[in-house]
Amino acid sequence: MKLHEYQAKRLFADFGISIPKGRVASNANQVKEIANELGCPVVIKSQVLVGGRGKAGGIRLAKTSKEAKEFATKILGTEIKGLPVKNVLVDEAIDIKQEIYFGIVNDRTMRKPVLMASSEGGIEIEELALRNPEKIFKIYINPLIGLRDYQIKNLASSMDLPKSLWKEFINTANGLWALFNSIDATLAEINPLVITKDDRIIALDGKMIIDDNAIFRQPMISDMRDVDIEEPEEVEARKFSLSYIKLDGEIGCMVNGAGLAMATMDIIKEFGGNPANFLDIGGGASADKVAAALKIILSDKSVKAILINIFGGITRCDEVAKGILLALEDVNTTMPIVVRLTGTNDQEGLKILQEANLDAAESLVDCAKKAIQRSKGE
Ligand code: GDP
Ligand code: MN
């Protein structure tokens, strides 16, 4: 789960990291009020969960509160990179001397969190990694020992950070690490972390991703979830504990098991189709859960045919077949559906499908080919 900049910055402040004074607003009059309160110039920042808002026209410096209101009127309700701008953050403008990249992310290969910093901040880390990889400095953090001051000092020294700023830099690093740990983050990024003209260190931007598998023990974070900006199908899937990810193809997929789902998507691609989604109903799914999954796929307008691939183990094929019929009782559709059932209770399942005149396939290859043909109306 991703946090908006204004949410990340509030957490930064809670952990002793300096942020600009500012508040979030959802209408232009509020923006004007806040600008007057803070004193101009102010920066108006669209709160959308995507990087590079600056370049996309989502961030503007306003010299007067009138200008702030004008820009807010223009930007609120529009889209930045396809995402709706519902809120803007109004921050006091900061005089920047230098922009630093500063972030902590889990390094899966090293099996440790890594703190990365670079004095070439402001641009996205992926771009920086391509352009100037030697300018990114890394510290691996042993999760049992934590981040130590000597490591941060080494980093400050590699980055040629003036000694006078080290105390604040150490404070920022420790704050971000404590935050990363306490909310089960997989990414905590400040880009840019700036050195101001009057030599303070301030987090000008904030990006946080929280591990979805830990959300159950982070009630404060889950309350911050912005469901309006998520795909409605993904919101629905979460209710039924389904792993669902929307993709941009035309073949809807329902599969049990993540590995099988990946293999299924590969086969679809192999025969020239494109999966519309990844959907894993998990092991031992009940008919209700199968029905919910199928309804989610059916609600996706880009789906032209559905492929259901079930390898019965603890999942019972007859239960899956019942779930398919359950969904079709509720939703009136002419959508072509091709099903492959094999394993536990497959004969019972196939019988149910036959009685309902549903299309069954012998093998996965056969199933994929059929689904692709049907998606083209053949
Ligand atoms: P992003 O483009 O979505 O990453 O948004 P950022 O919050 O990182 O802002 C992009 C850029 O706008 C920053 O790298 C800064 O150069 C600039 N910027 C943002 N806030 C301020 C500010 O208060 N003062 C000044 N001078 N520039 C700012
Ligand atoms: Mn940024």
XYZ file of C-alpha atoms and ligand atoms in Angstrom:
407
model
C 0.000 0.000 0.000
C 1.295 3.413 -0.987
C 0.955 6.594 1.040
C 0.384 10.059 -0.335
C 3.134 12.629 0.100
C 1.215 14.530 2.774
C 0.647 11.305 4.749
C 4.310 10.304 4.473
C 5.407 13.757 5.594
C 3.189 13.631 8.683
C 4.888 10.384 9.627
C 8.308 11.934 8.946
C 7.445 14.731 11.386
C 6.352 12.168 13.997
C 9.801 10.616 13.703
C 11.716 13.872 14.077
C 12.445 14.552 10.400
C 12.014 18.219 9.437
C 9.345 18.953 6.838
C 8.080 22.246 5.400
C 5.083 23.839 7.119
C 1.974 22.995 5.167
C -1.494 21.512 4.988
C -3.574 19.491 2.609
C -6.683 20.907 0.911
C -9.444 19.642 -1.340
C -10.769 22.941 -2.703
C -9.336 26.179 -4.032
C -10.699 28.417 -1.266
C -8.985 26.289 1.363
C -5.786 26.576 -0.653
C -6.021 30.369 -0.567
C -6.621 30.332 3.199
C -3.648 28.085 3.823
C -1.439 30.211 1.564
C -2.416 33.322 3.531
C -1.781 31.532 6.783
C 1.656 30.229 5.756
C 2.725 33.367 3.922
C 3.776 33.287 0.269
C 5.473 32.007 -1.785
C 3.940 28.554 -1.396
C 4.223 25.344 -3.382
C 0.998 23.648 -4.533
C 1.514 19.911 -4.927
C -1.004 17.478 -6.480
C -1.478 14.452 -4.242
C -1.389 11.551 -6.678
C 0.417 8.272 -6.135
C 2.942 8.626 -8.905
C 6.462 10.008 -9.253
C 7.542 12.825 -11.538
C 4.620 15.090 -10.707
C 6.852 18.107 -11.138
C 7.589 17.359 -14.789
C 3.954 16.386 -15.456
C 2.754 19.837 -14.367
C 1.385 18.748 -11.006
C 3.547 21.043 -8.883
C 3.584 24.815 -9.027
C 5.194 27.634 -7.086
C 2.743 30.437 -6.261
C 3.976 33.905 -5.372
C 0.646 35.131 -4.007
C -2.372 33.469 -2.432
C -4.389 34.569 -5.474
C -2.001 32.674 -7.722
C -2.215 29.681 -5.354
C -5.988 29.677 -5.658
C -5.834 30.004 -9.441
C -3.511 27.056 -9.812
C -5.543 24.955 -7.366
C -8.705 25.688 -9.374
C -6.927 24.538 -12.503
C -5.405 21.356 -11.117
C -8.063 20.005 -8.696
C -10.373 17.551 -10.426
C -8.036 17.010 -13.366
C -5.664 14.100 -13.851
C -1.903 13.759 -13.525
C -0.528 10.752 -15.380
C -4.047 9.299 -15.448
C -4.698 9.679 -11.719
C -7.347 12.056 -10.373
C -6.157 15.004 -8.289
C -8.493 15.100 -5.300
C -6.212 16.939 -2.895
C -3.305 19.298 -3.055
C -0.660 19.885 -0.447
C 0.104 23.542 0.200
C 3.629 23.888 1.571
C 5.743 26.899 2.419
C 8.263 27.305 -0.416
C 11.806 26.382 0.495
C 14.994 28.005 -0.810
C 16.998 25.056 -2.032
C 20.786 24.914 -2.028
C 21.130 21.222 -2.821
C 18.809 18.286 -3.525
C 19.716 14.873 -2.088
C 18.232 11.471 -2.800
C 17.585 9.542 0.408
C 15.735 6.258 0.723
C 15.460 2.914 2.472
C 14.234 -0.143 0.585
C 14.335 -3.902 1.143
C 17.114 -5.506 -0.862
C 15.803 -9.017 -1.445
C 19.081 -10.371 -2.790
C 21.020 -9.189 0.256
C 18.082 -10.023 2.524
C 18.501 -6.699 4.284
C 17.134 -3.193 4.110
C 19.472 -0.857 2.276
C 19.830 2.865 2.852
C 20.690 4.668 -0.370
C 21.756 8.257 -0.700
C 23.113 10.487 -3.406
C 24.006 14.137 -3.656
C 22.357 14.068 -7.109
C 18.794 14.178 -5.770
C 15.591 15.388 -7.355
C 15.617 12.962 -10.270
C 14.144 9.485 -9.882
C 16.416 6.814 -8.469
C 15.935 4.498 -11.454
C 17.164 7.232 -13.759
C 20.028 8.089 -11.413
C 21.027 4.413 -11.285
C 21.299 4.404 -15.074
C 23.006 7.757 -15.430
C 25.342 7.951 -12.428
C 25.379 4.640 -10.554
C 28.704 5.557 -8.937
C 27.026 8.514 -7.243
C 24.619 6.334 -5.277
C 26.027 5.294 -1.911
C 24.574 2.316 -0.082
C 24.532 1.112 3.490
C 23.157 -2.328 4.252
C 21.326 -2.432 7.554
C 21.462 -5.547 9.681
C 17.878 -5.695 10.912
C 18.921 -7.177 14.253
C 21.527 -4.511 14.979
C 19.863 -1.584 13.269
C 21.422 1.474 11.716
C 24.539 2.689 13.544
C 25.791 6.261 13.687
C 29.202 5.320 12.259
C 27.460 3.991 9.134
C 25.596 7.246 8.666
C 28.815 9.199 9.203
C 30.545 7.092 6.540
C 27.704 7.928 4.200
C 27.852 11.653 4.987
C 31.575 11.571 4.356
C 31.215 9.734 1.008
C 28.671 12.333 -0.058
C 30.989 15.207 0.957
C 28.321 16.595 3.217
C 29.620 19.581 5.232
C 30.406 18.604 8.851
C 28.032 21.258 10.181
C 25.114 19.290 8.718
C 26.069 15.866 10.014
C 24.047 16.068 13.214
C 20.840 16.802 11.333
C 21.699 14.246 8.658
C 22.182 11.541 11.328
C 18.905 12.567 12.900
C 17.119 12.271 9.535
C 18.633 8.855 8.805
C 17.744 7.490 12.240
C 14.238 8.917 11.963
C 13.618 7.340 8.567
C 14.979 3.985 9.707
C 12.805 3.998 12.853
C 9.766 4.879 10.741
C 10.569 2.231 8.104
C 10.733 -0.399 10.840
C 7.773 0.638 12.902
C 5.227 0.686 10.076
C 6.467 -2.414 8.179
C 7.483 -0.377 5.164
C 9.122 -1.881 2.096
C 10.119 1.564 0.829
C 10.648 4.910 2.557
C 11.955 7.563 0.232
C 12.743 11.250 0.534
C 13.483 12.698 -2.877
C 14.533 15.358 -2.634
C 15.876 15.753 0.857
C 17.149 19.310 0.602
C 19.813 21.441 2.128
C 18.292 24.890 2.396
C 20.083 28.169 1.716
C 20.160 28.713 5.488
C 21.686 25.263 6.031
C 18.843 23.180 7.324
C 17.940 19.686 6.156
C 14.296 19.310 5.115
C 12.278 16.498 3.525
C 10.617 18.130 0.518
C 8.928 15.027 -0.841
C 7.886 11.705 0.693
C 7.041 8.308 -0.714
C 6.183 5.275 1.392
C 5.087 1.760 0.516
C 3.815 -0.479 3.313
C 3.936 -4.265 3.067
C 0.349 -5.353 2.349
C 0.946 -8.536 4.326
C 1.608 -6.477 7.456
C -1.360 -4.125 7.131
C -3.367 -6.241 9.577
C -1.095 -5.079 12.378
C -0.910 -1.457 11.180
C -4.438 -0.167 11.814
C -3.274 3.445 11.722
C -1.845 2.916 8.231
C -4.787 0.971 6.840
C -7.032 3.887 7.831
C -4.971 6.036 5.469
C -5.891 3.912 2.468
C -7.286 5.897 -0.396
C -9.676 3.407 -2.031
C -10.937 5.932 -4.575
C -7.702 5.830 -6.501
C -7.390 2.063 -6.557
C -8.903 -0.115 -9.269
C -12.425 -0.954 -7.992
C -11.795 -4.621 -8.852
C -8.710 -4.654 -6.619
C -10.689 -3.192 -3.715
C -13.369 -5.863 -4.191
C -10.758 -8.636 -4.437
C -9.179 -7.600 -1.142
C -12.562 -8.068 0.582
C -12.513 -11.736 -0.442
C -8.770 -12.225 0.191
C -8.137 -12.833 -3.505
C -4.807 -11.891 -5.060
C -5.892 -9.783 -8.002
C -3.834 -7.521 -10.200
C -5.327 -5.735 -13.162
C -3.386 -5.913 -16.424
C -4.135 -4.448 -19.824
C -4.972 -7.492 -21.976
C -8.307 -9.026 -22.979
C -8.272 -12.554 -21.503
C -9.601 -12.672 -17.942
C -7.869 -15.370 -15.888
C -8.933 -17.254 -12.789
C -6.395 -19.707 -11.432
C -5.577 -21.401 -8.131
C -2.029 -20.777 -7.001
C 0.355 -17.962 -7.899
C 2.810 -20.178 -9.797
C 0.054 -21.749 -11.866
C -1.353 -18.280 -12.535
C 2.017 -17.125 -13.872
C 2.364 -20.235 -16.044
C -1.163 -19.702 -17.343
C -0.381 -16.113 -18.278
C 2.782 -17.263 -20.045
C 0.818 -19.800 -22.091
C -1.754 -17.175 -23.069
C 1.073 -14.937 -24.282
C 2.744 -17.844 -26.049
C -0.331 -18.304 -28.229
C -0.711 -14.631 -28.991
C -3.205 -13.492 -26.348
C -2.845 -11.002 -23.519
C -3.999 -11.596 -19.934
C -6.410 -8.962 -18.573
C -5.486 -9.764 -15.001
C -3.661 -11.970 -12.564
C -6.082 -13.665 -10.202
C -5.159 -16.324 -7.678
C -8.120 -17.722 -5.754
C -5.711 -19.527 -3.412
C -6.002 -23.049 -2.065
C -9.260 -24.648 -0.943
C -11.475 -21.841 -2.269
C -15.196 -22.198 -1.547
C -17.897 -21.731 -4.203
C -18.634 -18.262 -2.766
C -15.066 -17.148 -3.218
C -14.948 -18.537 -6.775
C -18.182 -16.696 -7.550
C -16.767 -13.436 -6.182
C -13.628 -13.890 -8.269
C -15.583 -14.535 -11.446
C -17.819 -11.520 -10.845
C -14.751 -9.325 -10.484
C -13.423 -10.504 -13.847
C -16.845 -10.108 -15.452
C -17.007 -6.500 -14.278
C -13.833 -5.646 -16.200
C -14.900 -3.966 -19.445
C -11.728 -4.902 -21.315
C -12.239 -8.660 -20.854
C -13.329 -10.419 -24.078
C -13.062 -14.039 -22.881
C -12.372 -15.806 -19.591
C -9.978 -18.653 -18.981
C -10.364 -20.670 -15.789
C -7.522 -23.025 -14.977
C -7.859 -25.118 -11.822
C -5.482 -27.753 -10.597
C -7.440 -29.470 -7.850
C -5.560 -30.395 -4.709
C -7.089 -28.986 -1.579
C -9.189 -26.983 -4.024
C -12.105 -29.164 -5.135
C -13.028 -28.916 -8.791
C -16.743 -29.500 -8.107
C -16.722 -26.598 -5.644
C -15.138 -24.387 -8.316
C -17.758 -25.459 -10.878
C -20.512 -24.640 -8.376
C -18.943 -21.217 -7.822
C -18.899 -20.529 -11.560
C -22.617 -21.325 -11.815
C -23.320 -19.236 -8.729
C -21.750 -16.180 -10.354
C -23.566 -16.800 -13.640
C -26.881 -16.957 -11.801
C -26.252 -13.415 -10.552
C -24.668 -11.868 -13.603
C -26.397 -12.035 -16.946
C -23.590 -12.364 -19.462
C -22.718 -13.719 -22.894
C -19.023 -13.704 -22.071
C -17.231 -16.767 -23.475
C -15.770 -18.834 -20.624
C -13.369 -21.724 -21.137
C -12.630 -23.954 -18.162
C -9.953 -26.499 -17.519
C -10.417 -28.599 -14.406
C -8.081 -31.337 -13.327
C -7.369 -33.048 -10.001
C -9.583 -33.510 -6.962
C -13.224 -34.153 -7.964
C -12.610 -33.096 -11.579
C -15.187 -35.527 -13.008
C -17.881 -34.170 -10.693
C -16.868 -30.628 -11.644
C -16.913 -31.330 -15.383
C -20.353 -32.875 -15.069
C -21.679 -29.705 -13.455
C -20.165 -27.625 -16.248
C -21.577 -29.883 -18.969
C -25.063 -29.686 -17.510
C -24.782 -25.900 -17.651
C -23.455 -26.005 -21.225
C -20.124 -24.476 -20.288
C -17.031 -24.911 -22.390
C -14.483 -27.322 -20.899
C -10.972 -27.834 -22.258
C -8.770 -30.924 -22.084
C -5.421 -29.298 -21.473
C -4.042 -25.887 -20.608
C -2.782 -25.385 -24.172
C -6.191 -26.296 -25.563
C -7.799 -23.976 -23.012
C -5.559 -21.030 -23.891
C -6.085 -21.477 -27.635
C -9.844 -21.661 -27.203
C -9.972 -18.611 -24.955
C -7.926 -16.593 -27.435
C -10.164 -17.650 -30.333
C -13.304 -16.779 -28.379
C -11.843 -13.402 -27.400
C -11.587 -12.620 -31.117
C -15.162 -13.788 -31.649
C -14.032 -16.852 -33.614
P 7.882 14.700 -7.784
O 8.198 15.390 -9.075
O 6.570 13.997 -7.838
O 8.975 13.811 -7.310
O 7.665 15.860 -6.687
P 8.696 16.600 -5.694
O 7.972 16.884 -4.463
O 9.946 15.822 -5.551
O 8.991 17.960 -6.417
C 9.676 18.019 -7.652
C 10.666 19.146 -7.644
O 10.006 20.379 -7.403
C 11.702 19.046 -6.557
O 12.776 18.210 -6.918
C 12.116 20.486 -6.400
O 13.129 20.794 -7.344
C 10.875 21.264 -6.736
N 10.251 21.743 -5.484
C 9.344 21.118 -4.716
N 9.064 21.859 -3.614
C 9.813 22.969 -3.700
C 10.019 24.129 -2.875
O 9.431 24.282 -1.791
N 10.907 25.073 -3.319
C 11.567 24.936 -4.477
N 12.420 25.878 -4.846
N 11.427 23.869 -5.275
C 10.569 22.904 -4.900
Mn 10.162 13.678 -5.674
